[in-house]
Every structure is written in structure tokens, then in C-alpha cells.
Amino acid sequence: MNASRNLLRTLQDLITLGPKTEKFNRIFDGIRVVASRKPGHIQCELDIDEKHLNRNDTLHGGMLTSLTDSVSTLALETNERKPSKSASVELSVSFLKAAKKGDTLVIDAETVKLGRTLAFLSVEFRNKQNNELLATGKHTKFLS
């Protein structure tokens, strides 16, 4: 249990550093790590705010796509055999239902398969208030 708490604290520390940089890691601004059930898994939450919305006042699809990339990479890094470097090879997101300002997004990412040179990752996005599935993502990474 203590190792699990340390892992969650380390992941939250990584995410907290993101908004303090000028690099793209600012995507983590507002994200909370809430669980890591096992190596290769991470669950986060994000309260949807004005800055996450598109012109239709719903969660921007680009935000979900960026979160698919970033949060699944965090899930990859929780594996016991984590790669020193990785690069995206393929990424896809299926948008099922819109979310709006004030909703809390639950992001559940896991490593589906960790091979010698490729990692296959998946992400589910749910509305915390009603557990509705909003989107799913798949991410393949090259490992070096």
C-alpha cells in the first residue's frame, strides 16, 4: 500500500511540474492523479473549465486527443520495465458524447501490451457525475 501511495505522489509531482513550464506539458494543468491500480495503469480527473471548451461550449476534441497522448504515456511510465525514451507511432480517439463546463472528466489509461519495441496503450474518458463513456483512445508508442 505504501509503494502505491508513493507512486501516486510521484505521478502527481510529475503532473504538477507541467504547468510551470513553457513546454507542452502545460496540458496537465488541473489534472489530479487519483489511482494506479497496478503497474501500467493510471487514473486521473480533470474539472472541465472554460479554457477546455470549443466554440460550441463543449470539451474540445483536441484536448481529449492531447490527454490520450499525455496520460497514456504516464501509464506507460508506471510499468516495472519502463522505457528510457518513447515516441508516438499512432494515436486515435473515438468521440462518443460531449462534455461541458463543470463536468469532471475521469481519465483511465492503461498499458495493454508492452513489447520489446512497441507499447500499446488505451484510454477511456468518462463523466464522473453519471459514469457515461465520452471517448476512447488508442495510442501506440515506439520504445527505445
PDB file of C-alpha atoms in Angstrom:
ATOM      1  CA  MET A   1       0.000   0.000   0.000  1.00  0.00           C
ATOM      2  CA  ASN A   2       2.850   2.390   0.838  1.00  0.00           C
ATOM      3  CA  ALA A   3       4.513   1.751  -2.544  1.00  0.00           C
ATOM      4  CA  SER A   4       1.213   2.548  -4.262  1.00  0.00           C
ATOM      5  CA  ARG A   5       0.913   5.832  -2.346  1.00  0.00           C
ATOM      6  CA  ASN A   6       4.490   6.747  -3.279  1.00  0.00           C
ATOM      7  CA  LEU A   7       3.765   6.031  -6.947  1.00  0.00           C
ATOM      8  CA  LEU A   8       0.664   8.244  -6.863  1.00  0.00           C
ATOM      9  CA  ARG A   9       2.642  11.028  -5.183  1.00  0.00           C
ATOM     10  CA  THR A  10       5.431  10.750  -7.794  1.00  0.00           C
ATOM     11  CA  LEU A  11       2.928  10.846 -10.663  1.00  0.00           C
ATOM     12  CA  GLN A  12       1.147  13.856  -9.164  1.00  0.00           C
ATOM     13  CA  ASP A  13       4.522  15.600  -8.752  1.00  0.00           C
ATOM     14  CA  LEU A  14       5.277  14.993 -12.450  1.00  0.00           C
ATOM     15  CA  ILE A  15       1.904  16.405 -13.442  1.00  0.00           C
ATOM     16  CA  THR A  16       2.263  19.399 -11.131  1.00  0.00           C
ATOM     17  CA  LEU A  17       5.531  20.397 -12.826  1.00  0.00           C
ATOM     18  CA  GLY A  18       3.802  20.595 -16.227  1.00  0.00           C
ATOM     19  CA  PRO A  19       2.047  23.966 -15.824  1.00  0.00           C
ATOM     20  CA  LYS A  20       5.303  25.535 -14.600  1.00  0.00           C
ATOM     21  CA  THR A  21       6.996  25.016 -17.955  1.00  0.00           C
ATOM     22  CA  GLU A  22       6.652  26.722 -21.307  1.00  0.00           C
ATOM     23  CA  LYS A  23       6.586  23.297 -22.944  1.00  0.00           C
ATOM     24  CA  PHE A  24       3.507  21.349 -23.951  1.00  0.00           C
ATOM     25  CA  ASN A  25       3.329  19.642 -20.539  1.00  0.00           C
ATOM     26  CA  ARG A  26       1.095  22.539 -19.531  1.00  0.00           C
ATOM     27  CA  ILE A  27      -1.675  20.202 -20.734  1.00  0.00           C
ATOM     28  CA  PHE A  28      -1.509  18.721 -17.202  1.00  0.00           C
ATOM     29  CA  ASP A  29      -2.735  21.951 -15.580  1.00  0.00           C
ATOM     30  CA  GLY A  30      -5.602  20.961 -13.266  1.00  0.00           C
ATOM     31  CA  ILE A  31      -5.215  17.192 -13.605  1.00  0.00           C
ATOM     32  CA  ARG A  32      -5.316  15.131 -10.412  1.00  0.00           C
ATOM     33  CA  VAL A  33      -3.897  11.611 -10.169  1.00  0.00           C
ATOM     34  CA  VAL A  34      -6.442   9.564  -8.222  1.00  0.00           C
ATOM     35  CA  ALA A  35      -5.353   5.932  -8.642  1.00  0.00           C
ATOM     36  CA  SER A  36      -2.880   3.482 -10.067  1.00  0.00           C
ATOM     37  CA  ARG A  37      -4.384   0.013  -9.596  1.00  0.00           C
ATOM     38  CA  LYS A  38      -1.367  -1.839 -10.975  1.00  0.00           C
ATOM     39  CA  PRO A  39       1.816  -1.226 -12.960  1.00  0.00           C
ATOM     40  CA  GLY A  40       0.872   0.170 -16.360  1.00  0.00           C
ATOM     41  CA  HIS A  41      -2.321   1.868 -15.146  1.00  0.00           C
ATOM     42  CA  ILE A  42      -3.211   5.390 -14.068  1.00  0.00           C
ATOM     43  CA  GLN A  43      -6.495   7.133 -13.330  1.00  0.00           C
ATOM     44  CA  CYS A  44      -6.777  10.912 -13.319  1.00  0.00           C
ATOM     45  CA  GLU A  45      -9.515  13.509 -13.028  1.00  0.00           C
ATOM     46  CA  LEU A  46      -9.952  16.926 -14.604  1.00  0.00           C
ATOM     47  CA  ASP A  47     -12.639  19.506 -13.858  1.00  0.00           C
ATOM     48  CA  ILE A  48     -13.677  20.925 -17.220  1.00  0.00           C
ATOM     49  CA  ASP A  49     -13.272  24.679 -17.264  1.00  0.00           C
ATOM     50  CA  GLU A  50     -13.730  27.482 -19.800  1.00  0.00           C
ATOM     51  CA  LYS A  51     -10.203  27.004 -21.172  1.00  0.00           C
ATOM     52  CA  HIS A  52     -11.049  23.402 -22.200  1.00  0.00           C
ATOM     53  CA  LEU A  53     -14.081  24.316 -24.333  1.00  0.00           C
ATOM     54  CA  ASN A  54     -14.561  24.717 -28.073  1.00  0.00           C
ATOM     55  CA  ARG A  55     -16.766  27.361 -29.693  1.00  0.00           C
ATOM     56  CA  ASN A  56     -19.821  25.149 -29.054  1.00  0.00           C
ATOM     57  CA  ASP A  57     -19.125  25.287 -25.304  1.00  0.00           C
ATOM     58  CA  THR A  58     -18.279  21.580 -25.087  1.00  0.00           C
ATOM     59  CA  LEU A  59     -14.969  19.903 -24.294  1.00  0.00           C
ATOM     60  CA  HIS A  60     -12.614  20.409 -27.243  1.00  0.00           C
ATOM     61  CA  GLY A  61     -11.713  17.218 -29.127  1.00  0.00           C
ATOM     62  CA  GLY A  62      -8.105  18.376 -29.338  1.00  0.00           C
ATOM     63  CA  MET A  63      -7.981  18.392 -25.546  1.00  0.00           C
ATOM     64  CA  LEU A  64      -9.104  14.753 -25.439  1.00  0.00           C
ATOM     65  CA  THR A  65      -6.557  13.855 -28.115  1.00  0.00           C
ATOM     66  CA  SER A  66      -3.732  15.561 -26.204  1.00  0.00           C
ATOM     67  CA  LEU A  67      -4.827  13.869 -22.985  1.00  0.00           C
ATOM     68  CA  THR A  68      -4.856  10.495 -24.761  1.00  0.00           C
ATOM     69  CA  ASP A  69      -1.209  11.070 -25.677  1.00  0.00           C
ATOM     70  CA  SER A  70      -0.051  12.523 -22.348  1.00  0.00           C
ATOM     71  CA  VAL A  71      -1.940  10.391 -19.824  1.00  0.00           C
ATOM     72  CA  SER A  72      -1.345   7.094 -21.655  1.00  0.00           C
ATOM     73  CA  THR A  73       2.370   7.954 -21.659  1.00  0.00           C
ATOM     74  CA  LEU A  74       2.173   8.362 -17.870  1.00  0.00           C
ATOM     75  CA  ALA A  75       0.525   4.929 -17.666  1.00  0.00           C
ATOM     76  CA  LEU A  76       3.399   3.509 -19.725  1.00  0.00           C
ATOM     77  CA  GLU A  77       5.894   5.040 -17.296  1.00  0.00           C
ATOM     78  CA  THR A  78       4.331   3.194 -14.343  1.00  0.00           C
ATOM     79  CA  ASN A  79       5.374  -0.177 -15.779  1.00  0.00           C
ATOM     80  CA  GLU A  80       8.143  -2.042 -13.974  1.00  0.00           C
ATOM     81  CA  ARG A  81      10.072  -2.155 -17.257  1.00  0.00           C
ATOM     82  CA  LYS A  82       9.599   1.423 -18.333  1.00  0.00           C
ATOM     83  CA  PRO A  83      11.367   2.636 -21.473  1.00  0.00           C
ATOM     84  CA  SER A  84      14.062   5.300 -21.294  1.00  0.00           C
ATOM     85  CA  LYS A  85      12.528   7.018 -24.339  1.00  0.00           C
ATOM     86  CA  SER A  86       9.388   6.601 -26.401  1.00  0.00           C
ATOM     87  CA  ALA A  87       7.780   8.215 -29.420  1.00  0.00           C
ATOM     88  CA  SER A  88       4.215   8.137 -30.694  1.00  0.00           C
ATOM     89  CA  VAL A  89       3.656   5.946 -33.749  1.00  0.00           C
ATOM     90  CA  GLU A  90      -0.137   6.022 -33.922  1.00  0.00           C
ATOM     91  CA  LEU A  91      -2.906   7.699 -31.956  1.00  0.00           C
ATOM     92  CA  SER A  92      -6.679   7.648 -32.424  1.00  0.00           C
ATOM     93  CA  VAL A  93      -9.663   8.893 -30.463  1.00  0.00           C
ATOM     94  CA  SER A  94     -13.329   7.986 -30.856  1.00  0.00           C
ATOM     95  CA  PHE A  95     -15.635  10.750 -29.628  1.00  0.00           C
ATOM     96  CA  LEU A  96     -18.903   9.330 -28.283  1.00  0.00           C
ATOM     97  CA  LYS A  97     -20.565  12.089 -26.261  1.00  0.00           C
ATOM     98  CA  ALA A  98     -19.879  15.720 -25.423  1.00  0.00           C
ATOM     99  CA  ALA A  99     -18.886  17.044 -22.007  1.00  0.00           C
ATOM    100  CA  LYS A 100     -19.472  20.578 -20.773  1.00  0.00           C
ATOM    101  CA  LYS A 101     -18.068  23.118 -18.346  1.00  0.00           C
ATOM    102  CA  GLY A 102     -18.483  21.949 -14.767  1.00  0.00           C
ATOM    103  CA  ASP A 103     -18.306  18.234 -15.603  1.00  0.00           C
ATOM    104  CA  THR A 104     -15.491  16.194 -14.079  1.00  0.00           C
ATOM    105  CA  LEU A 105     -13.627  14.030 -16.558  1.00  0.00           C
ATOM    106  CA  VAL A 106     -12.321  10.658 -15.330  1.00  0.00           C
ATOM    107  CA  ILE A 107      -9.342   9.534 -17.434  1.00  0.00           C
ATOM    108  CA  ASP A 108      -8.472   5.851 -17.151  1.00  0.00           C
ATOM    109  CA  ALA A 109      -5.288   4.851 -19.034  1.00  0.00           C
ATOM    110  CA  GLU A 110      -3.550   1.508 -19.175  1.00  0.00           C
ATOM    111  CA  THR A 111      -0.820  -0.402 -20.918  1.00  0.00           C
ATOM    112  CA  VAL A 112      -2.494  -3.102 -22.993  1.00  0.00           C
ATOM    113  CA  LYS A 113       0.762  -4.680 -24.189  1.00  0.00           C
ATOM    114  CA  LEU A 114       4.384  -3.808 -23.576  1.00  0.00           C
ATOM    115  CA  GLY A 115       6.611  -5.375 -26.199  1.00  0.00           C
ATOM    116  CA  ARG A 116      10.316  -5.052 -26.926  1.00  0.00           C
ATOM    117  CA  THR A 117       9.964  -2.094 -29.321  1.00  0.00           C
ATOM    118  CA  LEU A 118       6.265  -1.151 -29.172  1.00  0.00           C
ATOM    119  CA  ALA A 119       3.768  -0.322 -26.426  1.00  0.00           C
ATOM    120  CA  PHE A 120       0.008  -0.459 -26.968  1.00  0.00           C
ATOM    121  CA  LEU A 121      -1.982   1.830 -24.679  1.00  0.00           C
ATOM    122  CA  SER A 122      -5.682   2.550 -24.209  1.00  0.00           C
ATOM    123  CA  VAL A 123      -7.626   5.369 -22.577  1.00  0.00           C
ATOM    124  CA  GLU A 124     -11.253   5.788 -21.515  1.00  0.00           C
ATOM    125  CA  PHE A 125     -12.819   9.144 -20.737  1.00  0.00           C
ATOM    126  CA  ARG A 126     -15.934   9.117 -18.541  1.00  0.00           C
ATOM    127  CA  ASN A 127     -18.165  11.723 -16.975  1.00  0.00           C
ATOM    128  CA  LYS A 128     -17.695  11.324 -13.220  1.00  0.00           C
ATOM    129  CA  GLN A 129     -21.222  12.518 -12.432  1.00  0.00           C
ATOM    130  CA  ASN A 130     -23.035   9.795 -14.417  1.00  0.00           C
ATOM    131  CA  ASN A 131     -20.229   7.393 -15.499  1.00  0.00           C
ATOM    132  CA  GLU A 132     -21.135   7.876 -19.180  1.00  0.00           C
ATOM    133  CA  LEU A 133     -18.409   6.946 -21.635  1.00  0.00           C
ATOM    134  CA  LEU A 134     -17.412  10.130 -23.503  1.00  0.00           C
ATOM    135  CA  ALA A 135     -14.486   8.939 -25.617  1.00  0.00           C
ATOM    136  CA  THR A 136     -11.959   6.160 -26.065  1.00  0.00           C
ATOM    137  CA  GLY A 137      -8.385   6.449 -27.229  1.00  0.00           C
ATOM    138  CA  LYS A 138      -5.683   4.130 -28.538  1.00  0.00           C
ATOM    139  CA  HIS A 139      -2.016   5.022 -28.549  1.00  0.00           C
ATOM    140  CA  THR A 140       0.944   3.074 -29.943  1.00  0.00           C
ATOM    141  CA  LYS A 141       4.465   4.097 -28.964  1.00  0.00           C
ATOM    142  CA  PHE A 142       7.900   3.104 -30.225  1.00  0.00           C
ATOM    143  CA  LEU A 143      10.249   2.243 -27.352  1.00  0.00           C
ATOM    144  CA  SER A 144      13.993   2.795 -27.215  1.00  0.00           C
TER     145      SER A 144
END
